[in-house]
Coordinates of C-alpha atoms and ligand atoms in Angstrom, one line a residue:
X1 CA 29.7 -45.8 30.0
X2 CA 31.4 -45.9 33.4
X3 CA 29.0 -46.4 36.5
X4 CA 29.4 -44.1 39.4
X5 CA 29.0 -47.1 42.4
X6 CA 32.5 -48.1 43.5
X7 CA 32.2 -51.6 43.8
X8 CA 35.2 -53.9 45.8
X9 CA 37.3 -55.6 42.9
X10 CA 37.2 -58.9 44.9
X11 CA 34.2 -61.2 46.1
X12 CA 34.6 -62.8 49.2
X13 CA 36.2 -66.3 50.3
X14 CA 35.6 -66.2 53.6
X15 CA 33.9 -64.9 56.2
X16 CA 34.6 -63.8 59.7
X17 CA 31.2 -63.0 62.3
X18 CA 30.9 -59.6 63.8
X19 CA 28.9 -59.7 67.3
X20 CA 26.1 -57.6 67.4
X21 CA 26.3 -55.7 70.3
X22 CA 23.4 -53.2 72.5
X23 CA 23.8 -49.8 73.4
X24 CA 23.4 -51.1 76.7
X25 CA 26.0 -53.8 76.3
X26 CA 28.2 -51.2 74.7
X27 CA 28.0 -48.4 77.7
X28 CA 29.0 -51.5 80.4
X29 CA 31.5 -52.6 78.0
X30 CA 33.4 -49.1 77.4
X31 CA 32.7 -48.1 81.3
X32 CA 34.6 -51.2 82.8
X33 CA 37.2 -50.3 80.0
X34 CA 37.6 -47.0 81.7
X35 CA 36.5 -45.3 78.3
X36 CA 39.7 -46.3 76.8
X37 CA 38.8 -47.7 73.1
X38 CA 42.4 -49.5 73.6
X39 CA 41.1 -51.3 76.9
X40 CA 38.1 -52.9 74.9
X41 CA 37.9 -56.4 74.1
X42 CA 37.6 -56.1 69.9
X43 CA 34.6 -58.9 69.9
X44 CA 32.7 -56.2 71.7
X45 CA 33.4 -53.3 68.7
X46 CA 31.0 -53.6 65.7
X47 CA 33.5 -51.8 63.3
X48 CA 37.1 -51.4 64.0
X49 CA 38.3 -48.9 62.7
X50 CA 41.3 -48.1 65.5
X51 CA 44.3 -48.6 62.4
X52 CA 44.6 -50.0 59.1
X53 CA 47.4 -51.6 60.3
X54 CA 47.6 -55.4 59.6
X55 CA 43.5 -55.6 60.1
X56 CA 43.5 -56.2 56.5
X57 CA 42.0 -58.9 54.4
X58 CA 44.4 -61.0 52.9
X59 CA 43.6 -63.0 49.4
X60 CA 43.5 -66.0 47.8
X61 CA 46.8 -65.8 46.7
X62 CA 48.6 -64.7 50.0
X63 CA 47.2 -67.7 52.0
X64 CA 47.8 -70.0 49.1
X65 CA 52.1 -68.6 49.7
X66 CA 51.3 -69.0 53.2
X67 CA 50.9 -72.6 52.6
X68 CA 54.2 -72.3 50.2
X69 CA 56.1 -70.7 53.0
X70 CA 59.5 -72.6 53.9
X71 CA 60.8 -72.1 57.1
X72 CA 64.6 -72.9 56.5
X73 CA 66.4 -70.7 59.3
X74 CA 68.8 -69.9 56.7
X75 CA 68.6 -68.8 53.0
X76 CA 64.7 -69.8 52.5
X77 CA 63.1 -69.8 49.1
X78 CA 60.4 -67.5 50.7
X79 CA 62.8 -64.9 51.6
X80 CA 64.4 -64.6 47.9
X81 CA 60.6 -64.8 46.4
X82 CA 60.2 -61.4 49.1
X83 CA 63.3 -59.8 47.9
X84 CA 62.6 -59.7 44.5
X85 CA 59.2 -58.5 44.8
X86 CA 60.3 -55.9 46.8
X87 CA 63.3 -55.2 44.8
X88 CA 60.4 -55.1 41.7
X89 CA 59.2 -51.7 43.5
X90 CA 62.2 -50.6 45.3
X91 CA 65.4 -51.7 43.8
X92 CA 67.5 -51.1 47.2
X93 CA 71.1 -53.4 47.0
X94 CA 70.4 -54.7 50.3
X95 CA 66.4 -55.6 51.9
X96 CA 66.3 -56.9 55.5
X97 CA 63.3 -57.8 57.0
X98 CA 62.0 -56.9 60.7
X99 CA 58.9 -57.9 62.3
X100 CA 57.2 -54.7 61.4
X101 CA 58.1 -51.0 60.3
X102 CA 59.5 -50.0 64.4
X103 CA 61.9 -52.8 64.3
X104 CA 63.2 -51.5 61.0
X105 CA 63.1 -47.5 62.7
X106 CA 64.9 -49.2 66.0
X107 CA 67.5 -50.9 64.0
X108 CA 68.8 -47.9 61.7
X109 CA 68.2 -45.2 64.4
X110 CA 70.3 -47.4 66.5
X111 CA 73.3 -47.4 63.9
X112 CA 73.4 -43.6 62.9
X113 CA 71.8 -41.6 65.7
X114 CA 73.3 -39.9 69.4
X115 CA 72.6 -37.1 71.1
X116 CA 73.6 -34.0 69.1
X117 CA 72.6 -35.6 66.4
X118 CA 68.6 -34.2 64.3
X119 CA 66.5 -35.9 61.8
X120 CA 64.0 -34.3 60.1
X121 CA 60.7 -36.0 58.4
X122 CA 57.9 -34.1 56.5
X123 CA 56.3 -35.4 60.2
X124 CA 57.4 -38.1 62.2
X125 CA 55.1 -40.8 62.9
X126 CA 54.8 -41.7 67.0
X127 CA 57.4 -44.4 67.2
X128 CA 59.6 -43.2 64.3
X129 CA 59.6 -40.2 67.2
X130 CA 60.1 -42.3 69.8
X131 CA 62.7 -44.2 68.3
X132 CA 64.8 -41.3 67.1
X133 CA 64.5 -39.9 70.6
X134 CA 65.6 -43.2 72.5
X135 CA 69.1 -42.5 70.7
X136 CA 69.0 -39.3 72.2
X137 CA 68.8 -37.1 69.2
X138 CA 66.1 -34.7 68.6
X139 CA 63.6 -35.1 65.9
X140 CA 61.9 -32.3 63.8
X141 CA 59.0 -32.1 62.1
X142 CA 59.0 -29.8 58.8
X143 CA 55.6 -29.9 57.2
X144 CA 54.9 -27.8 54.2
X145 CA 52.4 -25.0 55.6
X146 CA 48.9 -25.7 53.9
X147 CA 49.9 -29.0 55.9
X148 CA 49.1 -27.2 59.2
X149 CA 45.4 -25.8 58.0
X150 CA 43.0 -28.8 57.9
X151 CA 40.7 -27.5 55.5
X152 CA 43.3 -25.9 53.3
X153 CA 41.8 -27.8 49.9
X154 CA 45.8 -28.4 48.4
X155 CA 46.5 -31.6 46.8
X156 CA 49.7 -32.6 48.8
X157 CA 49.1 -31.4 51.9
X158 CA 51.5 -34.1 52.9
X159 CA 54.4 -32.2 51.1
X160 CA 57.9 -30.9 53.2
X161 CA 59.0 -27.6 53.4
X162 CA 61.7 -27.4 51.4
X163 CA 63.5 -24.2 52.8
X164 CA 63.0 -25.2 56.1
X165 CA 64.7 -28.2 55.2
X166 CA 67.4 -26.4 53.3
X167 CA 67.7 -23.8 56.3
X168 CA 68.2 -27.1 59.3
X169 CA 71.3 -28.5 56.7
X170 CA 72.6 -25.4 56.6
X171 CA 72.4 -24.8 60.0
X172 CA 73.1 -27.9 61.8
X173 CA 76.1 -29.5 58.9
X174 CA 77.6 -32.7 59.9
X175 CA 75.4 -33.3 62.7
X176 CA 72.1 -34.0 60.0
X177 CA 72.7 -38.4 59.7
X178 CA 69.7 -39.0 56.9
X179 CA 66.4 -36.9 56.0
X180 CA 62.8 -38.8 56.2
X181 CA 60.0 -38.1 54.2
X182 CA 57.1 -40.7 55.2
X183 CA 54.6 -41.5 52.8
X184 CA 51.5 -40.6 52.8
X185 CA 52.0 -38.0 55.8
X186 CA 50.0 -40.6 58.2
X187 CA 50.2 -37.8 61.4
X188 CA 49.4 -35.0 59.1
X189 CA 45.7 -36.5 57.8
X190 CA 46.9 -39.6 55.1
X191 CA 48.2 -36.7 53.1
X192 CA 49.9 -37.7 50.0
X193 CA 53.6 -36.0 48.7
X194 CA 54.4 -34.9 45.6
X195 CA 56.9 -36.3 42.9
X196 CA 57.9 -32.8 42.8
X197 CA 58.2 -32.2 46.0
X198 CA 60.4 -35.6 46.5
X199 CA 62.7 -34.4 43.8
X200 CA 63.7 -30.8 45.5
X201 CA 64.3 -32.6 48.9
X202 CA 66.9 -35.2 46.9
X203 CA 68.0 -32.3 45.4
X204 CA 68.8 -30.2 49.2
X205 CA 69.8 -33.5 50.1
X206 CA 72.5 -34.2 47.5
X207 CA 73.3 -30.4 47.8
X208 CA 74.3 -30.9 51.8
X209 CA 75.6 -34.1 51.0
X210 CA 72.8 -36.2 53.4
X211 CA 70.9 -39.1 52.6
X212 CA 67.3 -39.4 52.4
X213 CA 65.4 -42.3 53.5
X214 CA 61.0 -43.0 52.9
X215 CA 59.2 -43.9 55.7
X216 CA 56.8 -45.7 52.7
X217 CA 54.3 -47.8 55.0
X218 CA 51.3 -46.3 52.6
X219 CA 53.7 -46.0 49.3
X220 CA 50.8 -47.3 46.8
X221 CA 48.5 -44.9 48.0
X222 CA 50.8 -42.2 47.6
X223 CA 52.1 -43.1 44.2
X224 CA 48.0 -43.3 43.4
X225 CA 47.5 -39.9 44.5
X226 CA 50.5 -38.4 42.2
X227 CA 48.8 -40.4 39.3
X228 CA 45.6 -39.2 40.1
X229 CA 46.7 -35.1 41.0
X230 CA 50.0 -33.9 39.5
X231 CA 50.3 -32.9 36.6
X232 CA 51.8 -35.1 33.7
X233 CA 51.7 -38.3 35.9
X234 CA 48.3 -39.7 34.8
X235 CA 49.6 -41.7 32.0
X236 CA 51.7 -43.8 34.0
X237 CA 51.5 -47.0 36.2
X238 CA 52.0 -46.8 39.5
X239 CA 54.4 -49.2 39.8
X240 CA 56.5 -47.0 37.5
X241 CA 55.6 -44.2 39.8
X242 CA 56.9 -46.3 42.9
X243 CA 60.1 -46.9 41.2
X244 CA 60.6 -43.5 40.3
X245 CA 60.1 -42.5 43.9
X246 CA 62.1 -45.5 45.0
X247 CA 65.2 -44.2 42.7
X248 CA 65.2 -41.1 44.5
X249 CA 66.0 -41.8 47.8
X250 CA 69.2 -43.8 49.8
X251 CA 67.2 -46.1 51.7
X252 CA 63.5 -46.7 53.1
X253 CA 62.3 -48.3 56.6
X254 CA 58.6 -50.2 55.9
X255 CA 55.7 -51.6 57.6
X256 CA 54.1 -54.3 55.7
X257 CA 51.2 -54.2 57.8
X258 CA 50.0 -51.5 55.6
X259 CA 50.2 -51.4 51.7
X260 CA 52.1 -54.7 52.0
X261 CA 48.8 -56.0 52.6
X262 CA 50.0 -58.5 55.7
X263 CA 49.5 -58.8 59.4
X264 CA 52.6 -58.7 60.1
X265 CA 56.1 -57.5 58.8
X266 CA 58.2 -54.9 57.6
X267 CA 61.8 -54.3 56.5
X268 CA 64.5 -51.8 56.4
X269 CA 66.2 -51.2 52.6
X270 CA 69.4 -49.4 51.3
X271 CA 72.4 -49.4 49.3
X272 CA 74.7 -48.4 51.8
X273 CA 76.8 -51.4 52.3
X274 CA 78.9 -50.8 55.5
X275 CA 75.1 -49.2 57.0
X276 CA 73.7 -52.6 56.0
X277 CA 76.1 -54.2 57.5
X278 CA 76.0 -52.7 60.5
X279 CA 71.9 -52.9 60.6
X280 CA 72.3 -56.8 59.7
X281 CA 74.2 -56.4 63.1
X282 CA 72.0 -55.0 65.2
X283 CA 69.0 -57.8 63.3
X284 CA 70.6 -60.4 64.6
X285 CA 70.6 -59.6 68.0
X286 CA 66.9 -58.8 68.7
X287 CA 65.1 -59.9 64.8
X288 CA 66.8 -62.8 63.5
X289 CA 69.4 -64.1 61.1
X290 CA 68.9 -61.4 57.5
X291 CA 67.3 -63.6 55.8
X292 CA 64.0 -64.0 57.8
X293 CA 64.2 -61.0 60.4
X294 CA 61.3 -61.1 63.0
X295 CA 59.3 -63.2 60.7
X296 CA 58.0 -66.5 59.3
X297 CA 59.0 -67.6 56.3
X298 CA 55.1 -67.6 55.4
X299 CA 54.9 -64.1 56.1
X300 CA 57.2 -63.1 53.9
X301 CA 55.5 -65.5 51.2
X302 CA 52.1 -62.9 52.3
X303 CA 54.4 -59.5 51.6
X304 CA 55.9 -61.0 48.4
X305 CA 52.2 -61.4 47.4
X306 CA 50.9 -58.1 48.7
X307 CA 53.2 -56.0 46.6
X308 CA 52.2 -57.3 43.6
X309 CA 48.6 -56.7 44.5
X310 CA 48.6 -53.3 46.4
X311 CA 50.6 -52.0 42.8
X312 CA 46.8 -53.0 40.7
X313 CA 45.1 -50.0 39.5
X314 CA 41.2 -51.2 40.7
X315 CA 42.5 -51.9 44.1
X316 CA 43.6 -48.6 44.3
X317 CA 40.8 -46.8 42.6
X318 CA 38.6 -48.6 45.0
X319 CA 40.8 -47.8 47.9
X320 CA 41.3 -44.4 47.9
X321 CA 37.6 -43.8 46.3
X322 CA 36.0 -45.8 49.2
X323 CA 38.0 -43.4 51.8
X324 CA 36.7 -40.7 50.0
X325 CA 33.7 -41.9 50.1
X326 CA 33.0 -42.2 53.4
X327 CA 34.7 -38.3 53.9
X328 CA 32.4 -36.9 51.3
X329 CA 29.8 -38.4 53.2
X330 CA 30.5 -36.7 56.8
X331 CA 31.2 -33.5 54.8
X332 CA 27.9 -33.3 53.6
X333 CA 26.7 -34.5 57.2
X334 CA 28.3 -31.2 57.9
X335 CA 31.0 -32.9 60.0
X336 CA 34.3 -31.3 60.1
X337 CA 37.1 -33.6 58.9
X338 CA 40.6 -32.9 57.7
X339 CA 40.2 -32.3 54.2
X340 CA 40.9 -33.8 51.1
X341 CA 40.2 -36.7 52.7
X342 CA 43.6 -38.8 52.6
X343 CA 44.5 -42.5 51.6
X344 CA 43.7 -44.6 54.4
X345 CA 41.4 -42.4 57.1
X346 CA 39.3 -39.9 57.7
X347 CA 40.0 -37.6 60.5
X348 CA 37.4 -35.9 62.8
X349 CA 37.9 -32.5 64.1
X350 CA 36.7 -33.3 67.3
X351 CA 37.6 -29.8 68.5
X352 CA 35.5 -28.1 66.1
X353 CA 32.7 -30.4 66.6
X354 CA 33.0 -30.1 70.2
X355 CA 33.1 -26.4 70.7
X356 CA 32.0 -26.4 74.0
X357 CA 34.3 -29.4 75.0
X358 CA 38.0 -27.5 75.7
X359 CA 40.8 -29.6 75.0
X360 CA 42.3 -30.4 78.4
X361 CA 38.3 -32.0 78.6
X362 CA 39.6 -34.1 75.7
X363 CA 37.0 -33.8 72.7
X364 CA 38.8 -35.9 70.9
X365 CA 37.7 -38.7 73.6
X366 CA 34.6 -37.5 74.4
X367 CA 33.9 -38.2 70.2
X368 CA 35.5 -41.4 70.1
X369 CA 33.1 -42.8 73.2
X370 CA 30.1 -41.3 71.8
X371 CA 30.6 -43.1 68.3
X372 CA 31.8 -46.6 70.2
X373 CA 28.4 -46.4 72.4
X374 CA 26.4 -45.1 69.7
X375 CA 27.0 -47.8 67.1
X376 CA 29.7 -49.8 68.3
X377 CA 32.2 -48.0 65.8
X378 CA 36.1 -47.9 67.6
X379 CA 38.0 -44.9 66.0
X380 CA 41.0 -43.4 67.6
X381 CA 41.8 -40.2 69.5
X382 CA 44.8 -38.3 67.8
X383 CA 44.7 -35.3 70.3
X384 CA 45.5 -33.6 73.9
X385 CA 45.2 -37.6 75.2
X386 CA 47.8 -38.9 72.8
X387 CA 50.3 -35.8 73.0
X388 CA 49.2 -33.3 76.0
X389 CA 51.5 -34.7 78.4
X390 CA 55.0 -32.9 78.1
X391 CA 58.0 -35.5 79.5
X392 CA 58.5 -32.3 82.8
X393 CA 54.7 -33.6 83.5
X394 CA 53.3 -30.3 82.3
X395 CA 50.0 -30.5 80.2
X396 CA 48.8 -27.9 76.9
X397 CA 46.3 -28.8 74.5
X398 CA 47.6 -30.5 71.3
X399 CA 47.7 -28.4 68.5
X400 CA 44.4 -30.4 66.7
X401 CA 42.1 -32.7 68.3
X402 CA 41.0 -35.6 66.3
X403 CA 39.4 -38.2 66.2
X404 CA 40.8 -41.0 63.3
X405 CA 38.6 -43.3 61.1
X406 CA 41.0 -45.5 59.3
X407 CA 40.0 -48.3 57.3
X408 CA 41.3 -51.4 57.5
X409 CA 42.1 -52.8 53.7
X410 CA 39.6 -54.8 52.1
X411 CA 37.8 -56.1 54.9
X412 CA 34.4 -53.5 55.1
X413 CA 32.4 -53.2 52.2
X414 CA 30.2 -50.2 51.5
X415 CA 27.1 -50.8 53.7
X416 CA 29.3 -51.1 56.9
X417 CA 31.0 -47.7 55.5
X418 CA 27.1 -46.4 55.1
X419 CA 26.5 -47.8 58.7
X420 CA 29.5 -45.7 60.0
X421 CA 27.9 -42.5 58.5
X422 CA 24.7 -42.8 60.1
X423 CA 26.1 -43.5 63.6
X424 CA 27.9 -40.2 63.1
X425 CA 25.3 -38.5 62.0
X426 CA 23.6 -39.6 65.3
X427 CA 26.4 -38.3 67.2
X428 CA 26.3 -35.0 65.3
X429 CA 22.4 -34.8 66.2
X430 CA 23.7 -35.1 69.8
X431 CA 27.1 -33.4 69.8
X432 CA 26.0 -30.3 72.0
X433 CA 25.0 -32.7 75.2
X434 CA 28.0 -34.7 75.0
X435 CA 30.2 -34.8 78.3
X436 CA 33.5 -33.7 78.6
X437 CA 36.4 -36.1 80.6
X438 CA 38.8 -36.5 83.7
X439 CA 41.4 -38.9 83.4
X440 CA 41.5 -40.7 86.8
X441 CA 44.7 -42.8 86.2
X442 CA 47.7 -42.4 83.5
X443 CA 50.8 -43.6 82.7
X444 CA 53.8 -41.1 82.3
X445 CA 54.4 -41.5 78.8
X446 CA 52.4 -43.0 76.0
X447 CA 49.5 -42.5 78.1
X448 CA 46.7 -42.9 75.7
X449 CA 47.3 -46.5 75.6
X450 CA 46.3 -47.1 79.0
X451 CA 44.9 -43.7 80.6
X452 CA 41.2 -44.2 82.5
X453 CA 39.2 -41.6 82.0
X454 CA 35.4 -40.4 84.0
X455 CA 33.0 -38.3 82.1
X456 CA 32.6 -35.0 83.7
X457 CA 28.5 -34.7 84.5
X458 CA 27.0 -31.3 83.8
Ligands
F0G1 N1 55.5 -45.2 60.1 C1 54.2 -44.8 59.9 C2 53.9 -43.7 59.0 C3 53.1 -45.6 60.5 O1 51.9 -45.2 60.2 C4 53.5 -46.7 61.3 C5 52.4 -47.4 62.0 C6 54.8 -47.0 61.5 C7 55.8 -46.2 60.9 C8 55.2 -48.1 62.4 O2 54.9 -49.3 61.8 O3 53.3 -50.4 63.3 O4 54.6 -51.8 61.7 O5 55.7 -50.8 63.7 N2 51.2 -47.0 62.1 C9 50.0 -47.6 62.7 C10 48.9 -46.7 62.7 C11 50.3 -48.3 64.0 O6 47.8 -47.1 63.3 O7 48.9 -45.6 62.1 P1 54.6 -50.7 62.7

């Protein structure tokens, strides 16, 4: 007999209070923030779900290697007890650890990047963007089509287009440094890739004679979803599966704040040797000396722990089920989200919901205020606010406007999740008189950080 509730494999150890808040509370809170969910103090948000990134819970075990952590500048035991658990899932010849997964982007872009030069990802996640472009080369995003459609039902929606790929090597040989693929597609919905679909871009790659590198922040959930969807995977483990995708590519840049189930951390892996040693390089100017990077030598006691957890089937069953869970949910609310629901959010089209909102009145915003003021929820706008503005100061809608629901690992259980549902089902109820906004004050670039923003009256 297997029983239908999901329940969290793990009890809890310790607790952390939430502050209840009042709408009233709330609507003074968010105005003085400028209704930026970024310029909120977090004791005044109920249920954070701005990024799963290292808001997780962390376990027993990670706090008791906390305690274990040695802080030797040079050649710690905590560093070689990371390396091999990383080398467990990836087996790279050379690991270095950065801060967190930018560091790891800043330090390899840095090395094999110019202008003239293009990297292409399945899509590039903001400041794997940011960081290609700071080199001055161009970065482009080659998405598989059902990708682009956010109801398109496919099961790897995360997948790249192959002969697009095939087409830009052809095109632009010799000036092509390394192919991404980032796992799951966070900017495309949490979309997993394919095995298959990993294998024909090593293939184009080896073909054109150009490496390929994962951007693998969410490479557990991924490997969960090929178990779960492609055929002739279900038998296997997914630490197997992680190998497996681990085998096929050159190198991987990480951010542990993810499935390495930290707050902090990442590293960038290969077996290039003169590349390594030119990123060790570049670590030791801004990180730190290889064998701690940015990092404490208890943090990388927490990552070495974290990968061995993040690989255990009923984490992951529980993980991506509870996701799903809450997605189901706002589809049967009649909520338009970015469907299948992916590994680590769901994704409100705000646009759709909104229809009498236009973009450049930001829906995506207008969403995100009305769930903070309605029930203290914090989601985040992946919209016209985060990419309208065009660096010649010109402003177009973006091509989706979203709102983000991502869920922090291990740290809500399912009656906050149930909470969540009714406050949008709330907002739903009141969708057609919510206001539209202005933004009174922004920033030239990155502006959704910091913008401030007036709701337009009727
Ligand atoms: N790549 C992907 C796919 C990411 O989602 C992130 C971070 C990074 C790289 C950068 O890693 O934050 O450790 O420097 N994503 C977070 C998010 C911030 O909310 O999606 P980092």
């Amino acid at each position: 007999m297997t029983f239908k509730t999901i329940i969290e494999p793990f009890r809890i150890h310790s607790v952390e209070p939430m502050k209840m808040t009042t709408p009233q509370h709330r609507g003074k809170a968010i105005r003085e923030a400028g209704y930026n969910l970024f310029s909120l103090h977090s004791d005044d948000v109920l249920i954070d779900l701005l990024t799963d990134s290292g808001t997780g819970a962390m376990s027993r075990d990670q706090w008791a290697g906390v305690q274990r952590g040695d802080e030797s500048y040079a050649g710690s035991p905590s560093y070689y007890r990371f390396l091999e658990s990383v080398q467990e899932l990836f087996p790279f010849k050379h690991v270095i650890p950065t801060h967190q997964g930018r560091a790891a982007e800043k330090i390899l872009f840095t090395a094999i990047a110019k202008p003239g030069k293009t990297i292409p990802n399945n899509t590039h996640f903001d400041t794997t963007r940011a960081n290609v472009e700071a080199t001055g080369a161009e970065a482009v995003d080659l998405p598989c089509k059902e990708g682009r459609d956010p109801s398109a039902l496919d099961p790897f929606k995360g997948n790249m287009d192959v002969a697009a790929l095939d087409a830009l090597l052809s095109d632009r040989a010799g000036q092509v440094p390394v192919v991404f693929v980032t796992i799951t597609n966070n900017s495309g919905g949490g979309q997993p890739v394919s095995l298959a679909n990993l294998k024909e871009v090593r293939e184009v790659c080896t073909r054109h004679g150009v490496a390929l590198f994962l951007d693998a922040c969410r490479f557990a959930e991924n490997a969960w979803f090929i178990r779960e969807r492609e055929p002739g995977q279900h038998g296997r483990t997914v630490r197997d599966i992680v190998r497996e995708i681990g085998s096929l590519a050159d190198g991987m840049t990480m951010s542990a704040k993810k499935d390495g189930l930290a707050n902090i951390g990442g590293w960038l892996a290969m077996n290039d040797d003169d590349l390594a040693g030119r990123c060790r390089n570049l670590l030791i100017l801004t990180e730190g000396f290889p064998t701690y990077g940015g990092l404490a030598g208890r943090d990388l006691e927490a990552i070495a722990q974290g990968l061995r957890e993040v690989v255990q089937h009923d984490y992951l069953r529980y993980r991506i089920r509870s996701t799903a869970y809450l997605g189901d949910a706002l589809t049967r609310l009649g909520i338009p989200i970015v469907r299948p629901t992916g590994g680590h959010a769901v994704y409100i089209d705000a646009r759709a919901l909104l229809p009498h909102i236009p973009p450049l009145r930001y829906p995506g915003q207008a969403l995100a205020v009305a769930l903070y003021e309605a029930g203290g929820v914090r989601g985040c706008e992946i919209g016209t606010v985060m990419f309208g503005l065009h660096p010649d100061g010109t402003e177009h809608p973006a091509a989706l406007d979203l709102v983000r629901l991502a869920i922090p690992r291990r740290t809500y259980t399912q009656s906050h999740i149930d909470y969540v549902i009714e406050v949008c089902a709330e907002v739903k109820r009141r969708s057609g008189q919510l206001p539209g906004y202005r933004i009174v004050e922004q920033a030239p670039t990155l502006r959704h950080f910091t913008a401030r923003f007036e709701p337009l009256t009727a």
